[in-house]
Amino acid sequence: MSDLHFWFIHTAHYLFYLQIIHTMYNVNLSEYNCVNTKHKYFYKMLFDKRKKFLLFGASLAILLYNDIKLFDQHFVAIFIAYFILKYEKLEKSTINYGVGMACSFYEGYLAQIIPSNGADFIGFEENIRNFENSQGGVVFPVKKLFIVITKSLYCPPDLKEFNKKDPSLPYMEACQSLGDVKKDQAGVKNRIYRNSAYKIHRAGTDPVYLAVECATPLHTLHKVLKNRTIYEELGSINSEEVVSDFCETLGTIIRKTPECRGKCELVYYDDEDPNQNLAEILLDRIETLRNLKL
């Protein structure tokens, strides 16, 4: 074998190795889902990386034509060396959409409407008490912000859309909003934050009052996923994974933050199940929280 032929074969061999290892490194959940669902973005990904596939195919053809063993002891050594070099990047690549959305939701919203700023805003719980006093006789059995996480990600403008047609079942009705929270944020003077109060009607007894709303980042994600042709980069994400990461991260942030700990309650609601009633789910959660205080 001439020197030129030797280097030609070995170059093809190592290109073959590196393409396999690089592909293994870059495999992620979104691409996996594309393959399994035969999503159109999988074919777009193939087209965008066509040069790499051609290089891999050419290397493989050269090795097969020259009857060269595809894998030898060098593959393992190169594999280990490659991942050692990439280890730091792997550690830093764990942030995903759900985690980022949870951090943004907390810092951009919850941190603005839950804790007192020690001056003009006295905090979420006191805001509820002011509402109770202004309405005369109204009592919130649990003074928390209930954040509804819907399975479909859809968040209606009014939660009464989740009411059932059966009039004998508990149902929700919006009340007057809690007091406005005004803050100067990101160059906007007197930005207004507002929370809605609802009451849940039950047959034969007084209504139950609570502060409840949907998670707006998931509502935004729902709109994004309905416009996949515009947001192609997010077209193949796994929404269930995003929601799971969002809830887990947000719950962790709330528990770690003294100002918000115990003041928010995440409530999952399968709005695709006709047998589930959001009003009943919220009533059950309120009852559970009240029993925990006893």
Short mmCIF file of C-alpha atoms in Angstrom, two decimals:
data_model
loop_
_atom_site.label_atom_id
_atom_site.label_comp_id
_atom_site.label_asym_id
_atom_site.label_seq_id
_atom_site.Cartn_x
_atom_site.Cartn_y
_atom_site.Cartn_z
CA MET A 1 0.00 0.00 0.00
CA SER A 2 1.47 3.37 -1.05
CA ASP A 3 1.75 6.24 1.42
CA LEU A 4 -0.93 8.19 -0.44
CA HIS A 5 -3.30 5.25 -0.37
CA PHE A 6 -2.51 4.67 3.31
CA TRP A 7 -3.38 8.23 4.28
CA PHE A 8 -6.43 8.22 2.04
CA ILE A 9 -7.85 5.11 3.71
CA HIS A 10 -7.04 6.27 7.23
CA THR A 11 -8.56 9.69 6.61
CA ALA A 12 -11.76 8.05 5.40
CA HIS A 13 -11.70 5.75 8.43
CA TYR A 14 -11.41 8.59 10.94
CA LEU A 15 -14.01 10.67 9.12
CA PHE A 16 -16.32 7.68 9.43
CA TYR A 17 -15.62 7.45 13.17
CA LEU A 18 -16.05 11.17 13.81
CA GLN A 19 -19.32 11.37 11.90
CA ILE A 20 -20.78 8.55 13.98
CA ILE A 21 -19.57 10.02 17.27
CA HIS A 22 -20.65 13.54 16.37
CA THR A 23 -24.10 12.27 15.42
CA MET A 24 -24.41 10.41 18.73
CA TYR A 25 -23.42 13.56 20.59
CA ASN A 26 -25.99 15.72 18.81
CA VAL A 27 -28.89 13.31 19.11
CA ASN A 28 -31.53 15.03 21.21
CA LEU A 29 -35.12 14.50 22.16
CA SER A 30 -36.56 16.82 19.54
CA GLU A 31 -34.87 14.96 16.69
CA TYR A 32 -35.97 11.66 18.23
CA ASN A 33 -39.56 12.85 18.23
CA CYS A 34 -39.27 14.00 14.64
CA VAL A 35 -38.12 10.55 13.55
CA ASN A 36 -40.92 8.83 15.42
CA THR A 37 -43.67 11.14 14.22
CA LYS A 38 -42.26 11.48 10.67
CA HIS A 39 -42.65 15.21 11.13
CA LYS A 40 -41.85 17.42 8.15
CA TYR A 41 -39.09 19.11 10.16
CA PHE A 42 -37.20 15.83 10.27
CA TYR A 43 -36.91 15.97 6.49
CA LYS A 44 -35.85 19.60 6.70
CA MET A 45 -33.13 18.55 9.15
CA LEU A 46 -31.94 15.88 6.70
CA PHE A 47 -31.80 18.45 3.91
CA ASP A 48 -29.87 20.98 6.02
CA LYS A 49 -27.26 18.36 6.94
CA ARG A 50 -27.03 16.73 3.53
CA LYS A 51 -23.30 17.53 3.16
CA LYS A 52 -22.49 15.65 6.34
CA PHE A 53 -24.53 12.67 5.21
CA LEU A 54 -22.77 12.69 1.85
CA LEU A 55 -19.38 12.80 3.58
CA PHE A 56 -20.38 9.93 5.82
CA GLY A 57 -21.65 7.92 2.85
CA ALA A 58 -18.48 8.54 0.87
CA SER A 59 -16.28 7.47 3.79
CA LEU A 60 -18.32 4.32 4.29
CA ALA A 61 -18.16 3.49 0.57
CA ILE A 62 -14.36 3.88 0.52
CA LEU A 63 -13.95 1.56 3.49
CA LEU A 64 -16.27 -1.07 2.08
CA TYR A 65 -14.67 -0.90 -1.37
CA ASN A 66 -11.22 -1.48 0.13
CA ASP A 67 -12.52 -4.24 2.40
CA ILE A 68 -11.48 -2.34 5.56
CA LYS A 69 -12.88 -3.38 8.93
CA LEU A 70 -15.28 -0.62 9.97
CA PHE A 71 -14.59 -0.65 13.72
CA ASP A 72 -11.35 -1.37 15.53
CA GLN A 73 -9.72 -0.43 18.84
CA HIS A 74 -9.14 3.14 17.66
CA PHE A 75 -12.88 3.85 17.63
CA VAL A 76 -13.23 3.42 21.40
CA ALA A 77 -10.23 5.67 22.07
CA ILE A 78 -11.53 8.41 19.77
CA PHE A 79 -15.02 8.07 21.25
CA ILE A 80 -13.74 8.57 24.81
CA ALA A 81 -11.46 11.46 23.83
CA TYR A 82 -14.29 13.23 21.98
CA PHE A 83 -16.68 13.09 24.92
CA ILE A 84 -13.99 14.21 27.36
CA LEU A 85 -13.54 17.34 25.26
CA LYS A 86 -17.31 17.86 25.05
CA TYR A 87 -18.04 17.13 28.73
CA GLU A 88 -18.11 20.77 29.81
CA LYS A 89 -20.45 21.70 26.99
CA LEU A 90 -22.73 18.81 27.85
CA GLU A 91 -23.00 20.09 31.42
CA LYS A 92 -23.89 23.58 30.24
CA SER A 93 -26.50 22.45 27.70
CA THR A 94 -29.11 21.26 30.19
CA ILE A 95 -31.16 24.47 30.11
CA ASN A 96 -34.26 24.00 27.98
CA TYR A 97 -37.44 25.81 27.02
CA GLY A 98 -39.45 24.81 30.09
CA VAL A 99 -36.73 25.88 32.52
CA GLY A 100 -36.27 29.23 30.80
CA MET A 101 -40.01 29.87 30.70
CA ALA A 102 -40.35 29.13 34.42
CA CYS A 103 -37.51 31.51 35.34
CA SER A 104 -38.97 34.24 33.15
CA PHE A 105 -42.47 33.74 34.58
CA TYR A 106 -41.18 33.99 38.13
CA GLU A 107 -38.89 36.99 37.72
CA GLY A 108 -41.13 38.83 35.27
CA TYR A 109 -44.45 38.23 37.00
CA LEU A 110 -44.69 36.32 40.28
CA ALA A 111 -41.84 38.25 41.88
CA GLN A 112 -43.72 41.44 41.01
CA ILE A 113 -47.16 40.56 42.39
CA ILE A 114 -46.51 38.23 45.35
CA PRO A 115 -44.00 39.81 47.79
CA SER A 116 -44.32 43.18 49.47
CA ASN A 117 -41.83 45.81 48.35
CA GLY A 118 -41.87 47.41 51.79
CA ALA A 119 -43.40 50.61 50.47
CA ASP A 120 -46.45 51.21 48.31
CA PHE A 121 -47.23 47.53 47.63
CA ILE A 122 -48.01 45.43 50.68
CA GLY A 123 -48.00 41.99 49.11
CA PHE A 124 -50.38 39.48 47.56
CA GLU A 125 -51.95 38.20 50.79
CA GLU A 126 -52.71 41.73 51.97
CA ASN A 127 -54.11 42.50 48.54
CA ILE A 128 -56.59 39.66 49.06
CA ARG A 129 -57.50 41.00 52.51
CA ASN A 130 -58.17 44.43 51.02
CA PHE A 131 -60.45 42.78 48.47
CA GLU A 132 -62.29 40.91 51.23
CA ASN A 133 -62.82 44.13 53.19
CA SER A 134 -64.00 46.05 50.14
CA GLN A 135 -66.57 43.39 49.21
CA GLY A 136 -68.03 42.98 52.70
CA GLY A 137 -68.42 39.43 53.97
CA VAL A 138 -66.25 37.84 51.27
CA VAL A 139 -63.62 35.40 52.59
CA PHE A 140 -60.89 33.57 50.70
CA PRO A 141 -60.43 30.24 52.54
CA VAL A 142 -56.92 29.93 51.06
CA LYS A 143 -54.97 33.10 50.36
CA LYS A 144 -52.78 31.75 47.59
CA LEU A 145 -52.47 32.32 43.88
CA PHE A 146 -53.70 29.19 42.12
CA ILE A 147 -51.89 28.71 38.80
CA VAL A 148 -53.71 26.36 36.44
CA ILE A 149 -51.66 24.17 34.11
CA THR A 150 -53.84 22.80 31.31
CA LYS A 151 -52.93 19.68 29.39
CA SER A 152 -53.73 21.27 26.02
CA LEU A 153 -51.84 24.47 27.00
CA TYR A 154 -54.96 26.43 26.03
CA CYS A 155 -55.78 29.29 28.40
CA PRO A 156 -59.17 30.95 27.84
CA PRO A 157 -59.71 34.67 28.50
CA ASP A 158 -62.29 33.69 31.13
CA LEU A 159 -62.05 30.47 33.15
CA LYS A 160 -65.82 30.05 32.90
CA GLU A 161 -65.08 28.42 29.54
CA PHE A 162 -64.04 25.37 31.53
CA ASN A 163 -67.45 25.13 33.23
CA LYS A 164 -69.56 22.08 32.47
CA LYS A 165 -73.02 22.29 30.99
CA ASP A 166 -74.53 20.33 33.87
CA PRO A 167 -75.96 23.04 36.20
CA SER A 168 -75.75 20.71 39.20
CA LEU A 169 -71.94 20.70 39.03
CA PRO A 170 -69.77 23.40 40.63
CA TYR A 171 -68.97 26.23 38.24
CA MET A 172 -66.75 29.31 38.18
CA GLU A 173 -67.59 32.97 37.83
CA ALA A 174 -65.18 35.89 37.58
CA CYS A 175 -65.41 38.62 40.20
CA GLN A 176 -63.92 42.06 40.39
CA SER A 177 -60.12 41.94 40.06
CA LEU A 178 -57.81 42.35 43.02
CA GLY A 179 -56.19 45.74 43.50
CA ASP A 180 -53.78 46.84 40.78
CA VAL A 181 -50.05 46.59 41.39
CA LYS A 182 -48.11 49.42 39.75
CA LYS A 183 -44.35 49.22 39.32
CA ASP A 184 -41.70 50.83 37.16
CA GLN A 185 -40.19 48.00 35.13
CA ALA A 186 -37.70 47.90 32.25
CA GLY A 187 -38.26 51.52 31.30
CA VAL A 188 -42.06 51.32 31.57
CA LYS A 189 -43.47 53.72 34.15
CA ASN A 190 -46.35 52.53 36.31
CA ARG A 191 -46.66 49.14 34.66
CA ILE A 192 -49.87 47.52 35.91
CA TYR A 193 -50.08 43.94 37.19
CA ARG A 194 -53.52 42.57 37.98
CA ASN A 195 -54.89 39.32 39.39
CA SER A 196 -58.41 38.01 38.98
CA ALA A 197 -60.67 36.77 41.74
CA TYR A 198 -63.18 34.03 41.03
CA LYS A 199 -65.96 32.42 42.98
CA ILE A 200 -66.98 28.80 42.65
CA HIS A 201 -70.70 28.21 42.98
CA ARG A 202 -71.92 25.03 44.63
CA ALA A 203 -75.47 23.81 44.97
CA GLY A 204 -77.02 24.54 48.36
CA THR A 205 -74.11 26.44 49.89
CA ASP A 206 -72.16 29.69 49.72
CA PRO A 207 -69.65 30.24 46.90
CA VAL A 208 -65.94 29.76 47.51
CA TYR A 209 -63.61 32.64 46.60
CA LEU A 210 -60.07 32.28 45.30
CA ALA A 211 -57.42 33.99 43.18
CA VAL A 212 -56.78 31.84 40.14
CA GLU A 213 -55.36 32.18 36.64
CA CYS A 214 -53.61 30.16 33.96
CA ALA A 215 -49.87 30.12 33.39
CA THR A 216 -49.37 32.73 30.67
CA PRO A 217 -46.05 31.28 29.35
CA LEU A 218 -47.85 28.05 28.48
CA HIS A 219 -50.58 30.07 26.78
CA THR A 220 -47.85 31.71 24.69
CA LEU A 221 -46.38 28.30 23.88
CA HIS A 222 -49.82 27.12 22.79
CA LYS A 223 -50.05 30.00 20.32
CA VAL A 224 -46.52 29.36 19.07
CA LEU A 225 -47.23 25.69 18.40
CA LYS A 226 -50.33 26.65 16.43
CA ASN A 227 -48.11 28.72 14.12
CA ARG A 228 -45.36 26.20 13.40
CA THR A 229 -44.79 27.59 9.92
CA ILE A 230 -43.63 30.86 11.50
CA TYR A 231 -41.70 29.37 14.43
CA GLU A 232 -39.99 26.53 12.58
CA GLU A 233 -37.20 26.25 15.16
CA LEU A 234 -39.74 25.21 17.81
CA GLY A 235 -41.79 23.03 15.53
CA SER A 236 -40.42 19.74 16.82
CA ILE A 237 -40.33 20.37 20.57
CA ASN A 238 -42.07 17.97 22.91
CA SER A 239 -44.73 20.08 24.62
CA GLU A 240 -45.28 17.53 27.41
CA GLU A 241 -41.59 17.67 28.30
CA VAL A 242 -41.67 21.47 28.25
CA VAL A 243 -44.69 21.56 30.59
CA SER A 244 -43.08 19.04 32.93
CA ASP A 245 -39.84 21.05 33.08
CA PHE A 246 -41.80 24.29 33.53
CA CYS A 247 -43.81 22.94 36.47
CA GLU A 248 -40.85 21.27 38.15
CA THR A 249 -38.63 24.34 37.82
CA LEU A 250 -41.32 26.82 38.86
CA GLY A 251 -42.22 24.73 41.89
CA THR A 252 -38.56 24.57 42.91
CA ILE A 253 -38.12 28.33 42.52
CA ILE A 254 -41.21 29.05 44.63
CA ARG A 255 -40.07 26.68 47.38
CA LYS A 256 -36.59 28.24 47.44
CA THR A 257 -37.84 31.84 47.56
CA PRO A 258 -38.92 33.01 51.04
CA GLU A 259 -41.05 35.83 49.59
CA CYS A 260 -43.18 33.42 47.54
CA ARG A 261 -42.89 30.15 49.43
CA GLY A 262 -46.34 28.82 50.30
CA LYS A 263 -48.13 31.58 48.39
CA CYS A 264 -48.60 29.89 45.01
CA GLU A 265 -50.24 26.59 44.15
CA LEU A 266 -49.77 24.80 40.83
CA VAL A 267 -52.90 22.94 39.73
CA TYR A 268 -52.85 20.51 36.81
CA TYR A 269 -56.08 20.23 34.83
CA ASP A 270 -56.67 17.80 31.97
CA ASP A 271 -58.96 19.96 29.87
CA GLU A 272 -59.10 17.21 27.24
CA ASP A 273 -60.87 14.84 29.66
CA PRO A 274 -64.64 15.54 29.57
CA ASN A 275 -65.01 13.96 33.01
CA GLN A 276 -62.77 16.52 34.71
CA ASN A 277 -64.20 19.75 36.06
CA LEU A 278 -61.76 22.53 36.94
CA ALA A 279 -64.11 23.95 39.58
CA GLU A 280 -64.20 20.61 41.41
CA ILE A 281 -60.43 20.18 41.15
CA LEU A 282 -59.89 23.61 42.70
CA LEU A 283 -62.41 22.91 45.47
CA ASP A 284 -60.63 19.65 46.29
CA ARG A 285 -57.27 21.41 46.41
CA ILE A 286 -58.64 24.14 48.67
CA GLU A 287 -60.06 21.53 51.02
CA THR A 288 -56.73 19.68 51.09
CA LEU A 289 -54.82 22.87 51.90
CA ARG A 290 -57.27 23.81 54.65
CA ASN A 291 -56.93 20.37 56.23
CA LEU A 292 -53.14 20.71 56.22
CA LYS A 293 -53.46 23.82 58.39
CA LEU A 294 -55.56 22.01 61.00
#
